[in-house]
N, CA, C and O atoms as a DFTB+ gen file, in Angstrom:
692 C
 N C O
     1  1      44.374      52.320      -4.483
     2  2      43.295      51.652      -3.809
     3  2      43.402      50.156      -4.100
     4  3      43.957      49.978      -5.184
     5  1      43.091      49.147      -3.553
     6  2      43.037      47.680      -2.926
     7  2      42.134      47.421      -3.291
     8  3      41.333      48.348      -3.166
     9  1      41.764      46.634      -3.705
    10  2      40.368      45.672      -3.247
    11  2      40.277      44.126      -3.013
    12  3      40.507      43.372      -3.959
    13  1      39.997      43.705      -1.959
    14  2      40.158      42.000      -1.510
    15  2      38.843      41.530      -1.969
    16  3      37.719      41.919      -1.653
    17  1      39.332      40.350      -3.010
    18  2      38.264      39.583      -3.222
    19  2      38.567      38.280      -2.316
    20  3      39.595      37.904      -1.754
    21  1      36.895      37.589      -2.420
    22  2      37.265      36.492      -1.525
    23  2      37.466      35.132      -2.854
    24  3      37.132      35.019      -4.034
    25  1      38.222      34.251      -1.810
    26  2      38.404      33.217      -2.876
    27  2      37.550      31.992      -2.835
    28  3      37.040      31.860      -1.722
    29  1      37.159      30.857      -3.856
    30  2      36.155      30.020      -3.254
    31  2      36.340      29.026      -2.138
    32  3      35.428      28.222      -1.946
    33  1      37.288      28.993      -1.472
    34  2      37.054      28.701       0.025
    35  2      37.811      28.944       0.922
    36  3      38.713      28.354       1.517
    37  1      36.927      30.706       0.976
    38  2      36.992      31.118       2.550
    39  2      36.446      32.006       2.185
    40  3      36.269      32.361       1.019
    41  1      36.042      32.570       3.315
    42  2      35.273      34.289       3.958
    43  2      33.574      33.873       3.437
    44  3      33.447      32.650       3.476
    45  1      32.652      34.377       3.108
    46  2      31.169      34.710       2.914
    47  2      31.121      34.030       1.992
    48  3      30.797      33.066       2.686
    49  1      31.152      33.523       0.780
    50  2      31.530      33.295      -0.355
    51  2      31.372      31.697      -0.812
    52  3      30.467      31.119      -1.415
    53  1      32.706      31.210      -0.236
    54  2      32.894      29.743      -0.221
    55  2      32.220      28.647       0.201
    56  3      31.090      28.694       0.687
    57  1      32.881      27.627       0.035
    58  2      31.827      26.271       0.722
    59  2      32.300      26.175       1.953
    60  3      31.920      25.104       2.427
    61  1      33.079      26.902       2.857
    62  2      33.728      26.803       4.183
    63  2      32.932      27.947       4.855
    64  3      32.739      27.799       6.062
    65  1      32.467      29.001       4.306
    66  2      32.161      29.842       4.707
    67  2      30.619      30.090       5.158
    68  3      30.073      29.003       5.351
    69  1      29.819      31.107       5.368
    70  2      29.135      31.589       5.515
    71  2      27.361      31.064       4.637
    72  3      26.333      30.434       4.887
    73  1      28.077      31.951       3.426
    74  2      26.734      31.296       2.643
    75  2      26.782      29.492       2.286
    76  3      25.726      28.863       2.211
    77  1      27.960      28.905       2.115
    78  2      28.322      27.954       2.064
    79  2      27.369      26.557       3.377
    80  3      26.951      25.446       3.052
    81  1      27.326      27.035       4.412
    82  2      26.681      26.346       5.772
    83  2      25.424      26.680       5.479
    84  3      24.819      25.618       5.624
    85  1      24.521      27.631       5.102
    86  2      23.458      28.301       4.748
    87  2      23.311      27.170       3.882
    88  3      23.176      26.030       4.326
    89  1      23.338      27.527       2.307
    90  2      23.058      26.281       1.229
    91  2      23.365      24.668       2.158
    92  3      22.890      23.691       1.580
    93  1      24.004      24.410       3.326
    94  2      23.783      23.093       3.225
    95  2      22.685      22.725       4.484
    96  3      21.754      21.921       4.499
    97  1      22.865      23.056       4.854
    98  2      21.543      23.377       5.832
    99  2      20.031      23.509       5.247
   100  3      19.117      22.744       5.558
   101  1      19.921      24.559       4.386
   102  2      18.980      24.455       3.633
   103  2      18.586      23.032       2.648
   104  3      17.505      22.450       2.562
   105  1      19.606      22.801       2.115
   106  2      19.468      21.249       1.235
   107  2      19.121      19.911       2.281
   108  3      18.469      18.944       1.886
   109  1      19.743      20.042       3.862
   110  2      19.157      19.238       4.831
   111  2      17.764      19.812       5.846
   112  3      17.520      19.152       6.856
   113  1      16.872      21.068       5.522
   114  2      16.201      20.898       6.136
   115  2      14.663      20.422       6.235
   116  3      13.792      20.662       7.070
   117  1      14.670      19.758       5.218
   118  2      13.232      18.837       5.407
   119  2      13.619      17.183       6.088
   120  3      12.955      16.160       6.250
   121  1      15.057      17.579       6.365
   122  2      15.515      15.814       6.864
   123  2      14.778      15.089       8.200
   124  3      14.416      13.935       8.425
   125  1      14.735      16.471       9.050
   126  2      14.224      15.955      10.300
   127  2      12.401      15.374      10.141
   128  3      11.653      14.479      10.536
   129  1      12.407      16.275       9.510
   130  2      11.058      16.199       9.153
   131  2      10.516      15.177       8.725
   132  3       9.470      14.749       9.212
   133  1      11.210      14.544       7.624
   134  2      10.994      13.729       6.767
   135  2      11.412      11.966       7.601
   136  3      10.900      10.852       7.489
   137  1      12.152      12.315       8.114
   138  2      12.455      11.606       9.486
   139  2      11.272      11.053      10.470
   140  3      10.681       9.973      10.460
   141  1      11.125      12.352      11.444
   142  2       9.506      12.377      11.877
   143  2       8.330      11.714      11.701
   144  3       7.662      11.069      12.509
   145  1       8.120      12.001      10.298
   146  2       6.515      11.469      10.051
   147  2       7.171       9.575       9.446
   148  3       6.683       8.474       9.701
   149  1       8.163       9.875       8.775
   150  2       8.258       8.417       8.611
   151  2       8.256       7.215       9.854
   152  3       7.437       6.297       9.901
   153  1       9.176       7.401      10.674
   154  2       8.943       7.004      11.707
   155  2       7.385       6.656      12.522
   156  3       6.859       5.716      13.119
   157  1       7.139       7.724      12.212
   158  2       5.435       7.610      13.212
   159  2       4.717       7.196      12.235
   160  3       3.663       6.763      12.702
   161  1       4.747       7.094      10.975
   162  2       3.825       6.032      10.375
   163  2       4.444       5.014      10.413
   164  3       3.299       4.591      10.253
   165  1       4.991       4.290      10.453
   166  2       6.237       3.087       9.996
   167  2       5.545       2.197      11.709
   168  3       5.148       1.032      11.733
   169  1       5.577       3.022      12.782
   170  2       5.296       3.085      14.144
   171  2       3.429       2.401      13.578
   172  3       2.949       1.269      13.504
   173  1       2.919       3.721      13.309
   174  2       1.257       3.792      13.241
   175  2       0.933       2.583      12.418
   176  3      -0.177       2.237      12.822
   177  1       1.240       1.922      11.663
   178  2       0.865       0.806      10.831
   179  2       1.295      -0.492      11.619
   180  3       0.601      -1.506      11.693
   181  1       2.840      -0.280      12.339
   182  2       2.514      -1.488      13.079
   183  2       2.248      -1.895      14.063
   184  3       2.326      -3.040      14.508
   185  1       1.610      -0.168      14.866
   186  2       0.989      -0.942      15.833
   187  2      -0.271      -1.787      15.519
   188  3      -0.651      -2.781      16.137
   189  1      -0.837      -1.211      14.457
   190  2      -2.334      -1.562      14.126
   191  2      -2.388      -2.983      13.764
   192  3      -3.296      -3.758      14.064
   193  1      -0.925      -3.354      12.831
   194  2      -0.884      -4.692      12.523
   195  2      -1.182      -5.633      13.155
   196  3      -1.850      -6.659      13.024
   197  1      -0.258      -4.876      14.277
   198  2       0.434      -6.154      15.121
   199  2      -0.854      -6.192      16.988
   200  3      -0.672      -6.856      18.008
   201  1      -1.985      -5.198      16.663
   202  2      -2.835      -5.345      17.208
   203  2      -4.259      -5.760      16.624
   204  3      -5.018      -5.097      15.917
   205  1      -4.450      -7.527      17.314
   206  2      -5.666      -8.023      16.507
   207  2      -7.179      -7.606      16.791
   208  3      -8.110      -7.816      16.013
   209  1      -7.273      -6.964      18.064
   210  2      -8.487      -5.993      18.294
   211  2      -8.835      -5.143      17.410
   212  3      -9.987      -4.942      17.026
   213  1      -7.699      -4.517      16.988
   214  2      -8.073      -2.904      16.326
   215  2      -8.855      -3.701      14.832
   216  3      -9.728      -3.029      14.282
   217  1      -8.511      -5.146      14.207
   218  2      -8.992      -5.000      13.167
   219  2     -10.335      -5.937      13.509
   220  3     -10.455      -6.887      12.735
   221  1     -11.095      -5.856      14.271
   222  2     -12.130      -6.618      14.502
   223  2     -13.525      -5.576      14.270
   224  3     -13.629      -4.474      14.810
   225  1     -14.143      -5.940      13.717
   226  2     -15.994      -5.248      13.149
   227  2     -16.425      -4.389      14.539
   228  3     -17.135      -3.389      14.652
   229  1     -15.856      -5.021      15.341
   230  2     -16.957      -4.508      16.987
   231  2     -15.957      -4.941      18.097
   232  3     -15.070      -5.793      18.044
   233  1     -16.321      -4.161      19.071
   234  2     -14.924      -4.701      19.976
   235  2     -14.662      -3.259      20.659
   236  3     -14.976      -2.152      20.222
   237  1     -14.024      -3.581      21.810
   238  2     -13.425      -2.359      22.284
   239  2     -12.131      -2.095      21.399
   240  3     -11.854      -3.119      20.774
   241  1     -11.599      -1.465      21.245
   242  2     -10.061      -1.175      20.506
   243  2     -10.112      -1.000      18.780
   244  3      -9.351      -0.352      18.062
   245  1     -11.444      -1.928      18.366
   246  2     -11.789      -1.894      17.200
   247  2     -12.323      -0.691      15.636
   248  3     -13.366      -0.039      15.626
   249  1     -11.588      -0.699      14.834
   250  2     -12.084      -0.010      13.880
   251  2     -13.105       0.103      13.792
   252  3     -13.472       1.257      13.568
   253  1     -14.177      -0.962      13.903
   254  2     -15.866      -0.791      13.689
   255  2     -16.500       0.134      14.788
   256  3     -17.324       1.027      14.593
   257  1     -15.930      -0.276      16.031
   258  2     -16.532       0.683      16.901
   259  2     -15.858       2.111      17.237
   260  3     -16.337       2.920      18.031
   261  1     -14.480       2.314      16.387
   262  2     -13.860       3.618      16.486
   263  2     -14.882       4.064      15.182
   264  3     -15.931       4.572      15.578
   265  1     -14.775       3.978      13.982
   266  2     -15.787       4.299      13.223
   267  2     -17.562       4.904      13.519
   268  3     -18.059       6.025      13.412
   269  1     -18.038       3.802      13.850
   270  2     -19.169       3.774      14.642
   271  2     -19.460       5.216      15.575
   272  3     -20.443       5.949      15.676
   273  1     -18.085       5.227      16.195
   274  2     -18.086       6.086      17.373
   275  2     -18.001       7.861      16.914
   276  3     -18.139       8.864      17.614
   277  1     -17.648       7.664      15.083
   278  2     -17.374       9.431      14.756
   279  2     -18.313       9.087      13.741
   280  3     -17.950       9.803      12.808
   281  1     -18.870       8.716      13.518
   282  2     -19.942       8.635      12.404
   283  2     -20.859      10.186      12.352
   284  3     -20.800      10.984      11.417
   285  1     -21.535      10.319      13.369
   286  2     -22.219      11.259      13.252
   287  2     -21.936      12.565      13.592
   288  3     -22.819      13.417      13.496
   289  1     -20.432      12.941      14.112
   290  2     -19.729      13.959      14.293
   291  2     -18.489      13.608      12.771
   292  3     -17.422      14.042      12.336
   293  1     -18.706      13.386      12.702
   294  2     -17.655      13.471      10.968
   295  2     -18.028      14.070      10.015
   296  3     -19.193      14.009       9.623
   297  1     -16.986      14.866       9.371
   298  2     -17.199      15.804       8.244
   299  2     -17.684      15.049       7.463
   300  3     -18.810      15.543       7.398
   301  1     -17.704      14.064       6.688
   302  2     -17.976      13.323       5.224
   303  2     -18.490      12.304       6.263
   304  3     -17.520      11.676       6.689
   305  1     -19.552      11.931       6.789
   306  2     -20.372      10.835       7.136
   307  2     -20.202       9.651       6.023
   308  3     -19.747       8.562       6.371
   309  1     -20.466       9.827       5.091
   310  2     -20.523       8.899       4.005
   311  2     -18.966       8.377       3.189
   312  3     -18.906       7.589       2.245
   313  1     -17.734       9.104       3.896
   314  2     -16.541       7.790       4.153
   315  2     -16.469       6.998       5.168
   316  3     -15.804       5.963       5.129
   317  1     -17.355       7.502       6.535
   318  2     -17.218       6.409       7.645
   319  2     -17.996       5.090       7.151
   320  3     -17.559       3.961       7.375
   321  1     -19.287       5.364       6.401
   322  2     -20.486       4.543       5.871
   323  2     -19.608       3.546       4.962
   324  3     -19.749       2.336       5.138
   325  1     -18.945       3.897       4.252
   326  2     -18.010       3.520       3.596
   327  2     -16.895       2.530       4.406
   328  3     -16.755       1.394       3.953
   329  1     -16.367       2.795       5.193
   330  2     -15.207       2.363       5.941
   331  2     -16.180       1.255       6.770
   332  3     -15.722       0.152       7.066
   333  1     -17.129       1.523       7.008
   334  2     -18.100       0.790       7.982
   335  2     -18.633      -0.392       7.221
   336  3     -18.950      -1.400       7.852
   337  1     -18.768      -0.342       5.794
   338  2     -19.254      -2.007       5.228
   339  2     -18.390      -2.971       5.081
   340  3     -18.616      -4.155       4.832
   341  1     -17.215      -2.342       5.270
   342  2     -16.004      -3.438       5.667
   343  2     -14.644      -3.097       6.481
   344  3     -13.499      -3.099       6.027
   345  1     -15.105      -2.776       7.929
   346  2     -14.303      -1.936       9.022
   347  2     -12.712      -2.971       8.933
   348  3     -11.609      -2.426       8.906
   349  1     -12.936      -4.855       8.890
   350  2     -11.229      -4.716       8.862
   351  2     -10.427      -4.552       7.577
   352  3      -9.263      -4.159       7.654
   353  1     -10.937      -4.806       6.502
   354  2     -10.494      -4.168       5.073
   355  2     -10.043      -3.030       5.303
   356  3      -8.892      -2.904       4.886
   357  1     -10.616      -1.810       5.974
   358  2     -10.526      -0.548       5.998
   359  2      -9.239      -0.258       6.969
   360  3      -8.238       0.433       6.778
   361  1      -9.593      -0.942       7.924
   362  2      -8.424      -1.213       9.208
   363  2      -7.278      -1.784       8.395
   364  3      -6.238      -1.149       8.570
   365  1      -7.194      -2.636       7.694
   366  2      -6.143      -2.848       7.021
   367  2      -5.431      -2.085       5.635
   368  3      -4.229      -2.084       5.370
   369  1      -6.312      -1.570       4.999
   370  2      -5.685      -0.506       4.178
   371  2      -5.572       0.755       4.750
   372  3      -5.366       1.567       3.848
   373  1      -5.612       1.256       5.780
   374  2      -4.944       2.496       6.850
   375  2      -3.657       1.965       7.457
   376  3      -2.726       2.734       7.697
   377  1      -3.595       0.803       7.683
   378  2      -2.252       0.191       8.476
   379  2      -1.038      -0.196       7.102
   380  3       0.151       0.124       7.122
   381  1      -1.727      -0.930       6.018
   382  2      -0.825      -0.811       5.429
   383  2      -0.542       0.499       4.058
   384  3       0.331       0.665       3.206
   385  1      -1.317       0.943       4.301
   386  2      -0.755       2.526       4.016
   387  2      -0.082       3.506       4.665
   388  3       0.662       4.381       4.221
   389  1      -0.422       3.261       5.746
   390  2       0.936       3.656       6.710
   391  2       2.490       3.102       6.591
   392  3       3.496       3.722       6.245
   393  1       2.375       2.020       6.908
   394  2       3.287       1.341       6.395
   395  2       4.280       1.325       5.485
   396  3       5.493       1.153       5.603
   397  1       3.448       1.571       4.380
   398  2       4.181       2.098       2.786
   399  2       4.439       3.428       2.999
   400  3       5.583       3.815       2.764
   401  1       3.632       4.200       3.388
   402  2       4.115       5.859       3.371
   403  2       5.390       6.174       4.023
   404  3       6.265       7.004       3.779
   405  1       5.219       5.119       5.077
   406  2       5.860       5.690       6.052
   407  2       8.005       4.978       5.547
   408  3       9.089       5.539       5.709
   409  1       7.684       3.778       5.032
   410  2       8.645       3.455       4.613
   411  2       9.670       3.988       3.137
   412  3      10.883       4.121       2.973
   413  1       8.507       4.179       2.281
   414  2       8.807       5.437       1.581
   415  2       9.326       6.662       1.643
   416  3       9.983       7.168       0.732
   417  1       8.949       7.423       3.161
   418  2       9.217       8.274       3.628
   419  2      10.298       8.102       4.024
   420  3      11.139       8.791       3.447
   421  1      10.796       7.222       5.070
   422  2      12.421       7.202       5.475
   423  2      13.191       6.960       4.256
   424  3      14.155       7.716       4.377
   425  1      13.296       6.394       3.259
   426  2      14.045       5.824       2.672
   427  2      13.894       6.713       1.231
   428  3      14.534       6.408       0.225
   429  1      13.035       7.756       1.280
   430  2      13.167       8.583       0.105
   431  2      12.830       7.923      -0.949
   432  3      13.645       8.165      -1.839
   433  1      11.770       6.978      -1.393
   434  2      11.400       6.150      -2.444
   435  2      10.394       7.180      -3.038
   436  3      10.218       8.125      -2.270
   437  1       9.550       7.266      -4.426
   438  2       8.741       8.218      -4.675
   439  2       8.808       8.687      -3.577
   440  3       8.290       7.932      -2.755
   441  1       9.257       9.711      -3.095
   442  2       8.776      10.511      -2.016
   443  2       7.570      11.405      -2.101
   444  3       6.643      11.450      -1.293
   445  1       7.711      12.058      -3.121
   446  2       6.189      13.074      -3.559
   447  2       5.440      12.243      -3.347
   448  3       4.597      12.551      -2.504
   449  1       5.319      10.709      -3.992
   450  2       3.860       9.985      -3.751
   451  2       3.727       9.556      -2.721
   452  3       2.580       9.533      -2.274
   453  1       4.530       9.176      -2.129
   454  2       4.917       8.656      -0.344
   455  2       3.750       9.387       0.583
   456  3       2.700       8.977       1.078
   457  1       4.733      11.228       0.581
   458  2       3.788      12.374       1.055
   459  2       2.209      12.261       0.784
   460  3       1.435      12.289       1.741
   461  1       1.656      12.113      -0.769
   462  2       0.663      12.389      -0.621
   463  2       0.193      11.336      -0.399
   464  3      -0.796      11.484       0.319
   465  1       0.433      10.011      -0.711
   466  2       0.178       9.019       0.023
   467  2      -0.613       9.273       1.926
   468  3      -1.761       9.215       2.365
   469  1       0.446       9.489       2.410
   470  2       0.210      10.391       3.995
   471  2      -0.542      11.640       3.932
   472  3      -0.828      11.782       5.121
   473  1      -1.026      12.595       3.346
   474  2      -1.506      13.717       3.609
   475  2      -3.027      13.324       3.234
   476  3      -3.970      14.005       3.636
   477  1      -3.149      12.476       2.642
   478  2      -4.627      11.846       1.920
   479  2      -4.895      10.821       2.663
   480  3      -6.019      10.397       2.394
   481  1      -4.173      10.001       3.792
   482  2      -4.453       9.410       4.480
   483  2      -4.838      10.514       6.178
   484  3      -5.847      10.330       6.859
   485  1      -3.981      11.348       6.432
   486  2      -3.971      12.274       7.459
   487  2      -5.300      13.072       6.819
   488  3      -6.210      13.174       7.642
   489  1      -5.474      13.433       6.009
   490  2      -6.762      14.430       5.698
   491  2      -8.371      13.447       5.825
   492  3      -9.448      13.744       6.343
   493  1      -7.951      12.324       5.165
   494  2      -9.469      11.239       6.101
   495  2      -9.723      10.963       7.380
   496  3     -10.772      10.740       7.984
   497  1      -7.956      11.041       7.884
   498  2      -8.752      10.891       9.752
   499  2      -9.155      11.894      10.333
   500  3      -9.953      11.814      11.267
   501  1      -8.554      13.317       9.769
   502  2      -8.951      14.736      10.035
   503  2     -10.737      14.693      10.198
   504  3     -11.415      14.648      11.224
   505  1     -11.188      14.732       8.634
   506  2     -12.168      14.645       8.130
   507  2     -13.276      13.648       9.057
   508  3     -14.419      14.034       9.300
   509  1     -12.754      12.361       9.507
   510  2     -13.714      12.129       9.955
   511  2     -13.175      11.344      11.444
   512  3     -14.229      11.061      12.013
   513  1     -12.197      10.947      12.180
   514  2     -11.856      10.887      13.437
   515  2     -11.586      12.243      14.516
   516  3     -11.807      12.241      15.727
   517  1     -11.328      12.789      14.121
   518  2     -10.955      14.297      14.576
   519  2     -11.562      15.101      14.636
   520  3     -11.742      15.701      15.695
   521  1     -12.182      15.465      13.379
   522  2     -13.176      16.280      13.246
   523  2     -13.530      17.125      14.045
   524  3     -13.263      18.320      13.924
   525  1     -14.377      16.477      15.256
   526  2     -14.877      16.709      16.266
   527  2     -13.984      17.323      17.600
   528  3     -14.566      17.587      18.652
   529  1     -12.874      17.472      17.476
   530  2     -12.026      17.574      18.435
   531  2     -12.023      19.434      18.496
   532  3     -11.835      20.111      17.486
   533  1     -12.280      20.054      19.943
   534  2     -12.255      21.298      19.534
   535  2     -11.427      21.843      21.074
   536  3     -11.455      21.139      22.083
   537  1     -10.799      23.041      21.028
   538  2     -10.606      23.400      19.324
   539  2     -10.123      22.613      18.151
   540  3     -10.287      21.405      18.324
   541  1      -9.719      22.849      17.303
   542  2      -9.278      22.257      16.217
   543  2      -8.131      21.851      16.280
   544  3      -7.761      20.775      15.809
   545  1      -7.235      22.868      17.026
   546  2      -6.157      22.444      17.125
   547  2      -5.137      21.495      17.637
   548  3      -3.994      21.075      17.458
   549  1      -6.727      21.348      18.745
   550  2      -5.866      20.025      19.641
   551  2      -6.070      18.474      19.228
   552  3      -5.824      17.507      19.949
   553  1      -6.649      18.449      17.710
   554  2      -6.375      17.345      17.177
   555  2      -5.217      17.032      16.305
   556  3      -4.877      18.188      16.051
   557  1      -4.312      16.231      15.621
   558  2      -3.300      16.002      15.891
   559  2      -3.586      15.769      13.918
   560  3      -2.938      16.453      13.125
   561  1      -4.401      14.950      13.547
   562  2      -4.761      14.766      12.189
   563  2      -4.288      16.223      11.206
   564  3      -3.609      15.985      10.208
   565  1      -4.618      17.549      11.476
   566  2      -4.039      18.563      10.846
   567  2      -3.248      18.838      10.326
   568  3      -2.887      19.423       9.304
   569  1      -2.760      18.071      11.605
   570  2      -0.917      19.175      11.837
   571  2      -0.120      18.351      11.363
   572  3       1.053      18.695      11.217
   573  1      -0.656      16.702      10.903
   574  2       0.189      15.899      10.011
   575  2      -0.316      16.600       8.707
   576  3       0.641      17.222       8.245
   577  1      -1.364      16.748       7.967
   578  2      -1.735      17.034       6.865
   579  2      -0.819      18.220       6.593
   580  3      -0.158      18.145       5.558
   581  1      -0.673      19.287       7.342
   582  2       0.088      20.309       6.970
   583  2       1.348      20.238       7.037
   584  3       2.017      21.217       6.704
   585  1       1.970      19.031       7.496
   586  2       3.298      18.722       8.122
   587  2       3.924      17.353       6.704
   588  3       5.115      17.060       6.608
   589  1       3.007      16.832       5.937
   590  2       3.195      16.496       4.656
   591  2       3.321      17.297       3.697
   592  3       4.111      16.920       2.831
   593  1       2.627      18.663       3.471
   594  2       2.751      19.351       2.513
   595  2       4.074      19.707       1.913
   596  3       4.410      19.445       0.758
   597  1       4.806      20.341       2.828
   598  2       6.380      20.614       2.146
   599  2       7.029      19.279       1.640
   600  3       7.743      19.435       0.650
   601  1       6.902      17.705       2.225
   602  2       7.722      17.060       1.229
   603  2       7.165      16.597       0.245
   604  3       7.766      15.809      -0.484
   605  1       5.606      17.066      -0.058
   606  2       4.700      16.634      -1.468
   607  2       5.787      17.568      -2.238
   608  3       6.586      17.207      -3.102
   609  1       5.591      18.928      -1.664
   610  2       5.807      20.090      -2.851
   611  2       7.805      19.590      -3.204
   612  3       8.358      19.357      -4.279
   613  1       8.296      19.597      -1.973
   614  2       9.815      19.089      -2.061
   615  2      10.561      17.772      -2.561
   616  3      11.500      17.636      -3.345
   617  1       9.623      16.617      -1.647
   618  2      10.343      15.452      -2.313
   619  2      11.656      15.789      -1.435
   620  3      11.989      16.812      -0.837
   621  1      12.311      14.447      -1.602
   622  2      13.563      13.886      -0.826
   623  2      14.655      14.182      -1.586
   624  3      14.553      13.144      -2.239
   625  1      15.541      14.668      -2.025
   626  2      16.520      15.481      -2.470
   627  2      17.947      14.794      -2.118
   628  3      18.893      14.461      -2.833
   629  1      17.677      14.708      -0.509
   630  2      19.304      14.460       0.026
   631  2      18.871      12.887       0.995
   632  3      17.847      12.765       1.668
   633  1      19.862      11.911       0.836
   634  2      19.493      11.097       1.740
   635  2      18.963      10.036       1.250
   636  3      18.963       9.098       2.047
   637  1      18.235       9.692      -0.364
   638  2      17.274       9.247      -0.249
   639  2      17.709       8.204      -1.437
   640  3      18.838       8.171      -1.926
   641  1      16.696       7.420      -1.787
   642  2      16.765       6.430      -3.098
   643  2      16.615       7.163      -4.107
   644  3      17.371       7.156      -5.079
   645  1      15.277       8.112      -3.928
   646  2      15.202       9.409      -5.326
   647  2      16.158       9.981      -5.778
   648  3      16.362      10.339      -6.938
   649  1      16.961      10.118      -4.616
   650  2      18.179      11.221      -5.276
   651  2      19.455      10.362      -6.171
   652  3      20.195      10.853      -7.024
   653  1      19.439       9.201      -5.764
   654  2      20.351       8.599      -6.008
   655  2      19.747       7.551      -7.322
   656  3      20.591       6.805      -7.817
   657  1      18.591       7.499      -7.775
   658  2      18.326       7.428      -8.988
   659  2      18.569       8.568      -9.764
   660  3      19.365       8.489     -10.700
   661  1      18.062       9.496      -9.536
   662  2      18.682      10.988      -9.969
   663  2      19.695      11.408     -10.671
   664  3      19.827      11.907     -11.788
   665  1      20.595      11.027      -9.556
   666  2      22.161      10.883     -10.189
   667  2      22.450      10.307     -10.845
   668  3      23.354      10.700     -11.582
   669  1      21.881       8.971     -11.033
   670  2      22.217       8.236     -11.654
   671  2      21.781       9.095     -13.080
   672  3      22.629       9.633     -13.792
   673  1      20.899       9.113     -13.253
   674  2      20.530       9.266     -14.587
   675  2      21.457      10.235     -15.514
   676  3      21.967      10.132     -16.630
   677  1      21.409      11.449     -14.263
   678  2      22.356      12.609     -14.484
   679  2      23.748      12.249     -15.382
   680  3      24.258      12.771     -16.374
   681  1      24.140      10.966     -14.439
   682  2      25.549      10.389     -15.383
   683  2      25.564       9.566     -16.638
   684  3      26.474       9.459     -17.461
   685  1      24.303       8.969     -16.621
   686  2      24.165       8.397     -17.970
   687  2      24.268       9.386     -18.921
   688  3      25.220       9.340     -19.700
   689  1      23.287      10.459     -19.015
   690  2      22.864      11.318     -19.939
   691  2      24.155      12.292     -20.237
   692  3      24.066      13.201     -21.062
């Protein structure tokens, strides 16, 4: 009797093979993702920047009157109240928290804090821009909050500045 073993590269086994494409696939699949939301915050902060309406007290386009406008359909009334004693402060630490998250996010910097950075920003507009949107689902605030969770819990691995401090260290030690 015979028996064929496989060798480490080829058949099921190897890095050419089977489980081999599996493990790398898996190690790239929060990329797109992580991709995704960076982008659209990186996007979401500058449009806000680079629009001087949105940071004005009152105004059409404005934080004060987007505020204003979910106040009394908002889960936590008393962060809009909040956001509302100083609407472009507020307008400006949403834009440039975007900003940072979002640049963090492409570039794999703290990434865990990046994420929750974004999921704590996505869970306040939930909470109180959205809120109101029904069903639930067709507000958009959620599905970022739940769409941060895997790279809180994951972090940037492949691709990123994290990883490549990482390594680094790996070789010192």
């Amino acid at each position: 009797m015979t028996h064929t073993f496989h060798t480490p590269t080829s058949g099921y086994g190897g890095p050419g093979g089977v489980r081999g494409a599996k493990d790398q696939a898996a190690r790239y699949a929060l990329l797109p993702l992580r991709i995704f939301l960076g982008v659209t915050f990186v996007y979401a902060g500058l449009d806000k920047l680079t629009d001087s309406k949105f940071f004005a007290a009152s105004g059409a386009g404005s934080v004060g009157d987007l505020m204003r406008g979910v106040r009394d359909t908002s889960a936590v009334p008393w962060l809009v109240d909040l956001a509302l004693k100083n609407p472009e402060g507020f307008g400006y630490a949403i834009a440039l928290g975007e900003l940072a998250v979002g640049i963090g996010t492409l570039i794999g910097l703290l990434a865990r804090i990046a994420a929750l950075g974004g999921a704590l920003i996505s869970l306040s507009l939930w909470l109180t821009v959205s809120w109101q949107v029904e069903p639930y689902y067709y507000g958009n605030d959620l599905v970022y909050l739940m769409a941060w969770l895997p790279l809180l819990l994951a972090g940037a691995s492949v691709l990123s500045v994290d990883a490549l401090i990482a390594d680094r260290r790996r070789r010192i030690t």
